[in-house]
Short mmCIF file of C-alpha atoms in Angstrom, two decimals:
data_model
loop_
_atom_site.label_atom_id
_atom_site.label_comp_id
_atom_site.label_asym_id
_atom_site.label_seq_id
_atom_site.Cartn_x
_atom_site.Cartn_y
_atom_site.Cartn_z
CA MET A 1463 -21.82 7.34 -13.43
CA SER A 1464 -23.00 6.33 -10.07
CA VAL A 1465 -21.52 6.10 -7.01
CA GLN A 1466 -20.76 2.45 -7.02
CA GLU A 1467 -19.75 2.12 -10.39
CA ARG A 1468 -16.76 4.76 -8.95
CA LYS A 1469 -15.84 2.81 -6.55
CA GLN A 1470 -15.73 -0.22 -8.41
CA ARG A 1471 -13.52 1.44 -10.58
CA GLU A 1472 -11.25 2.82 -8.13
CA ARG A 1473 -10.83 -0.56 -6.47
CA ALA A 1474 -9.60 -1.90 -9.48
CA GLU A 1475 -7.18 1.05 -9.90
CA ARG A 1476 -5.86 0.35 -6.82
CA GLU A 1477 -5.54 -3.51 -7.35
CA ARG A 1478 -4.04 -3.09 -10.47
CA LEU A 1479 -1.46 -0.27 -8.95
CA ILE A 1480 -0.47 -3.16 -6.32
CA VAL A 1481 -0.20 -5.64 -8.24
CA ALA A 1482 1.93 -3.49 -10.70
CA THR A 1483 4.26 -2.29 -8.20
CA ALA A 1484 4.80 -5.99 -6.56
CA ARG A 1485 5.87 -6.78 -10.09
CA GLU A 1486 8.17 -4.12 -10.37
CA LEU A 1487 9.65 -4.36 -7.05
CA ALA A 1488 10.07 -8.16 -7.22
CA GLU A 1489 11.46 -7.88 -10.83
CA ARG A 1490 14.41 -5.28 -9.31
CA GLN A 1491 14.92 -6.84 -5.83
CA GLY A 1492 13.30 -10.25 -5.89
CA TRP A 1493 10.03 -11.58 -4.05
CA ASP A 1494 12.08 -11.40 -0.91
CA ALA A 1495 11.72 -7.52 -0.97
CA VAL A 1496 7.67 -7.35 -1.49
CA THR A 1497 6.04 -7.10 1.50
CA THR A 1498 2.71 -5.33 2.41
CA ARG A 1499 4.81 -2.75 4.11
CA ARG A 1500 6.71 -1.97 1.12
CA LEU A 1501 3.94 -1.87 -1.10
CA ALA A 1502 2.02 0.52 0.82
CA GLU A 1503 4.97 2.95 0.86
CA SER A 1504 5.21 2.57 -2.82
CA ILE A 1505 1.62 3.30 -3.21
CA GLU A 1506 1.32 5.71 -0.52
CA TYR A 1507 -1.61 3.88 0.83
CA SER A 1508 -2.18 2.00 3.95
CA GLN A 1509 -1.49 -1.81 5.11
CA PRO A 1510 -4.95 -1.87 6.07
CA VAL A 1511 -5.90 -1.25 2.34
CA LEU A 1512 -3.69 -3.84 0.57
CA TYR A 1513 -5.29 -6.13 2.65
CA GLY A 1514 -9.14 -4.78 1.65
CA HIS A 1515 -7.62 -6.32 -1.61
CA PHE A 1516 -5.46 -9.35 -1.03
CA ARG A 1517 -4.88 -11.33 2.05
CA GLY A 1518 -1.28 -11.37 1.85
CA LYS A 1519 1.61 -11.69 -0.31
CA ARG A 1520 0.92 -15.04 -1.32
CA GLU A 1521 -2.47 -14.08 -3.17
CA ILE A 1522 -0.30 -11.06 -4.76
CA ILE A 1523 1.68 -13.81 -6.27
CA GLY A 1524 -1.21 -15.33 -7.70
CA ALA A 1525 -2.77 -12.06 -9.11
CA VAL A 1526 0.85 -11.21 -10.81
CA ALA A 1527 0.67 -15.22 -11.88
CA LEU A 1528 -2.07 -14.60 -13.95
CA GLN A 1529 -1.36 -11.97 -15.20
CA GLY A 1530 1.80 -13.16 -16.24
CA ALA A 1531 -0.01 -16.59 -17.60
CA THR A 1532 -1.72 -14.41 -19.84
CA GLU A 1533 1.57 -12.58 -21.01
CA LEU A 1534 3.00 -15.67 -21.89
CA ALA A 1535 0.31 -17.29 -23.73
CA ALA A 1536 -0.10 -13.60 -25.86
CA ALA A 1537 3.95 -13.99 -26.50
CA VAL A 1538 3.66 -17.85 -27.54
CA ARG A 1539 0.76 -17.14 -29.72
CA ALA A 1540 2.25 -14.42 -31.62
CA ALA A 1541 5.52 -16.23 -32.34
CA THR A 1542 3.99 -18.99 -33.66
CA ALA A 1543 1.53 -17.03 -35.62
CA ALA A 1544 4.48 -15.68 -37.53
CA ALA A 1545 6.34 -18.94 -38.29
CA ASP A 1546 5.96 -21.05 -40.79
CA GLY A 1547 5.18 -24.69 -40.67
CA PRO A 1548 5.97 -27.06 -37.71
CA ARG A 1549 9.35 -27.25 -37.14
CA ALA A 1550 9.21 -22.98 -37.17
CA ARG A 1551 6.23 -22.77 -35.02
CA VAL A 1552 8.13 -25.47 -32.50
CA TYR A 1553 10.81 -23.23 -31.89
CA ALA A 1554 9.38 -20.35 -32.18
CA LEU A 1555 7.45 -21.30 -29.23
CA ALA A 1556 10.84 -22.59 -27.53
CA ARG A 1557 12.44 -19.43 -28.01
CA ALA A 1558 9.42 -17.16 -26.92
CA TYR A 1559 9.08 -19.30 -23.82
CA LEU A 1560 13.01 -18.90 -23.02
CA ASP A 1561 12.36 -15.54 -23.95
CA PHE A 1562 9.64 -14.55 -21.58
CA ALA A 1563 11.62 -16.46 -18.71
CA GLU A 1564 14.47 -14.17 -19.24
CA ARG A 1565 13.35 -11.38 -19.62
CA ASN A 1566 10.53 -11.53 -16.79
CA PRO A 1567 12.00 -13.67 -13.86
CA ALA A 1568 9.90 -12.58 -10.86
CA VAL A 1569 7.07 -12.87 -13.13
CA TYR A 1570 8.16 -16.59 -14.36
CA ASP A 1571 8.82 -17.44 -10.59
CA ALA A 1572 5.01 -16.16 -9.61
CA ILE A 1573 3.61 -18.64 -12.65
CA PHE A 1574 5.91 -21.83 -11.74
CA GLN A 1575 8.13 -22.00 -8.47
CA LEU A 1576 6.19 -19.83 -5.79
CA ASP A 1577 3.03 -20.46 -3.85
CA GLY A 1578 0.02 -18.04 -4.87
CA GLY A 1579 -2.58 -20.20 -4.09
CA LEU A 1580 -3.28 -21.21 -7.55
CA PRO A 1581 -4.35 -24.96 -8.30
CA TYR A 1582 -2.91 -26.41 -11.42
CA ALA A 1583 -3.66 -29.34 -13.54
CA ARG A 1584 -7.64 -29.33 -11.82
CA ASP A 1585 -11.01 -28.35 -12.97
CA ASP A 1586 -11.03 -25.39 -11.05
CA THR A 1587 -7.39 -24.00 -12.46
CA PRO A 1588 -7.95 -20.30 -12.86
CA GLU A 1589 -8.24 -19.65 -17.15
CA PRO A 1590 -5.07 -17.77 -17.28
CA LEU A 1591 -3.40 -20.31 -16.43
CA LYS A 1592 -5.44 -22.91 -18.95
CA ASP A 1593 -4.67 -20.13 -21.57
CA ALA A 1594 -1.02 -20.38 -21.53
CA PHE A 1595 -1.02 -24.47 -21.47
CA ALA A 1596 -3.33 -24.58 -24.43
CA ALA A 1597 -1.18 -21.60 -26.15
CA LEU A 1598 1.53 -24.28 -25.85
CA LEU A 1599 -0.93 -27.25 -26.75
CA GLU A 1600 -1.92 -25.57 -30.27
CA SER A 1601 1.45 -25.58 -31.39
CA LEU A 1602 2.51 -28.86 -29.66
CA GLY A 1603 -0.10 -30.89 -30.26
CA GLU A 1604 0.98 -31.02 -34.19
CA ALA A 1605 4.50 -32.49 -33.25
CA ALA A 1606 3.71 -35.06 -30.61
CA GLY A 1607 3.36 -37.54 -33.06
CA GLU A 1608 1.03 -40.65 -33.83
CA GLY A 1609 0.15 -43.03 -30.87
CA VAL A 1610 1.02 -39.71 -28.41
CA ALA A 1611 -1.62 -37.94 -26.62
CA ALA A 1612 -1.29 -33.91 -27.27
CA GLY A 1613 -1.62 -33.18 -23.76
CA LEU A 1614 1.25 -35.45 -22.37
CA PHE A 1615 3.41 -34.27 -24.79
CA THR A 1616 2.70 -31.02 -24.51
CA GLU A 1617 3.82 -31.57 -20.93
CA THR A 1618 6.59 -33.21 -21.25
CA PHE A 1619 8.24 -30.31 -23.58
CA TRP A 1620 7.21 -27.88 -21.38
CA ALA A 1621 9.06 -29.22 -18.81
CA ALA A 1622 12.28 -29.05 -20.44
CA LEU A 1623 11.73 -26.09 -21.74
CA HIS A 1624 11.12 -24.84 -17.85
CA GLY A 1625 14.60 -27.04 -16.76
CA VAL A 1626 16.60 -25.11 -19.67
CA ALA A 1627 15.10 -21.84 -18.57
CA THR A 1628 15.59 -22.44 -14.90
CA LEU A 1629 18.86 -23.80 -14.66
CA THR A 1630 20.22 -21.84 -17.38
CA ARG A 1631 19.47 -19.20 -14.85
CA SER A 1632 20.57 -20.49 -11.91
CA GLY A 1633 23.81 -20.91 -13.84
CA ARG A 1634 23.55 -24.65 -13.77
CA LEU A 1635 23.71 -24.48 -17.66
CA PRO A 1636 25.86 -22.36 -19.32
CA PRO A 1637 23.39 -19.80 -21.35
CA GLU A 1638 25.96 -19.76 -24.39
CA HIS A 1639 24.35 -23.51 -25.17
CA THR A 1640 20.89 -22.58 -25.15
CA GLU A 1641 20.31 -22.50 -28.67
CA ALA A 1642 22.06 -25.60 -29.13
CA ARG A 1643 19.71 -27.07 -26.56
CA LEU A 1644 16.68 -25.26 -28.32
CA LYS A 1645 17.57 -27.31 -31.26
CA LEU A 1646 17.97 -30.27 -29.54
CA LEU A 1647 14.39 -30.04 -28.05
CA VAL A 1648 13.07 -28.97 -31.66
CA ASP A 1649 14.75 -31.88 -33.62
CA ARG A 1650 14.83 -34.74 -31.33
CA LEU A 1651 12.04 -34.35 -29.06
CA ALA A 1652 9.35 -32.64 -30.93
CA LEU A 1653 9.87 -33.57 -34.48
CA THR A 1654 11.28 -37.30 -34.30
#
């Protein structure tokens, strides 16, 4: 292995460590607790080393968002692959999405709430974000119905799931009714 390859490997490892540490800190204490000073202390590197990888917190949030989008896509695909039939697939997708949001609130916020400097719904949208939407579209497209654009239907269903996830987490919707909300979404919106 050349010196150049070793340096690239070490740089990639430091970057993974920064992202993992930011994510862990955000999940434990919220994104306000994630500062370059705290990250530098946690990973035992200087702040200039962090700035050599990311220009600031915004880019770190973006890196966490991309990582989270990849995980969300995998979770949705795994859940829908095991489901039998359109209704079961849409329900599995909805359940996997809400479970992901509940288990990973800081990552979910990085993807959908916070400014990570990432373009959404554009040609230059990063592939992990496009793939997360594609994972939704794969199951929801078949539920769109005749005369309804699959992408538009997927956006609408996704918006409803996002509303359930964020409103439940903020205490504005009682969590004990989440299952009933999911059934309504699947039965009335997705499979009418």
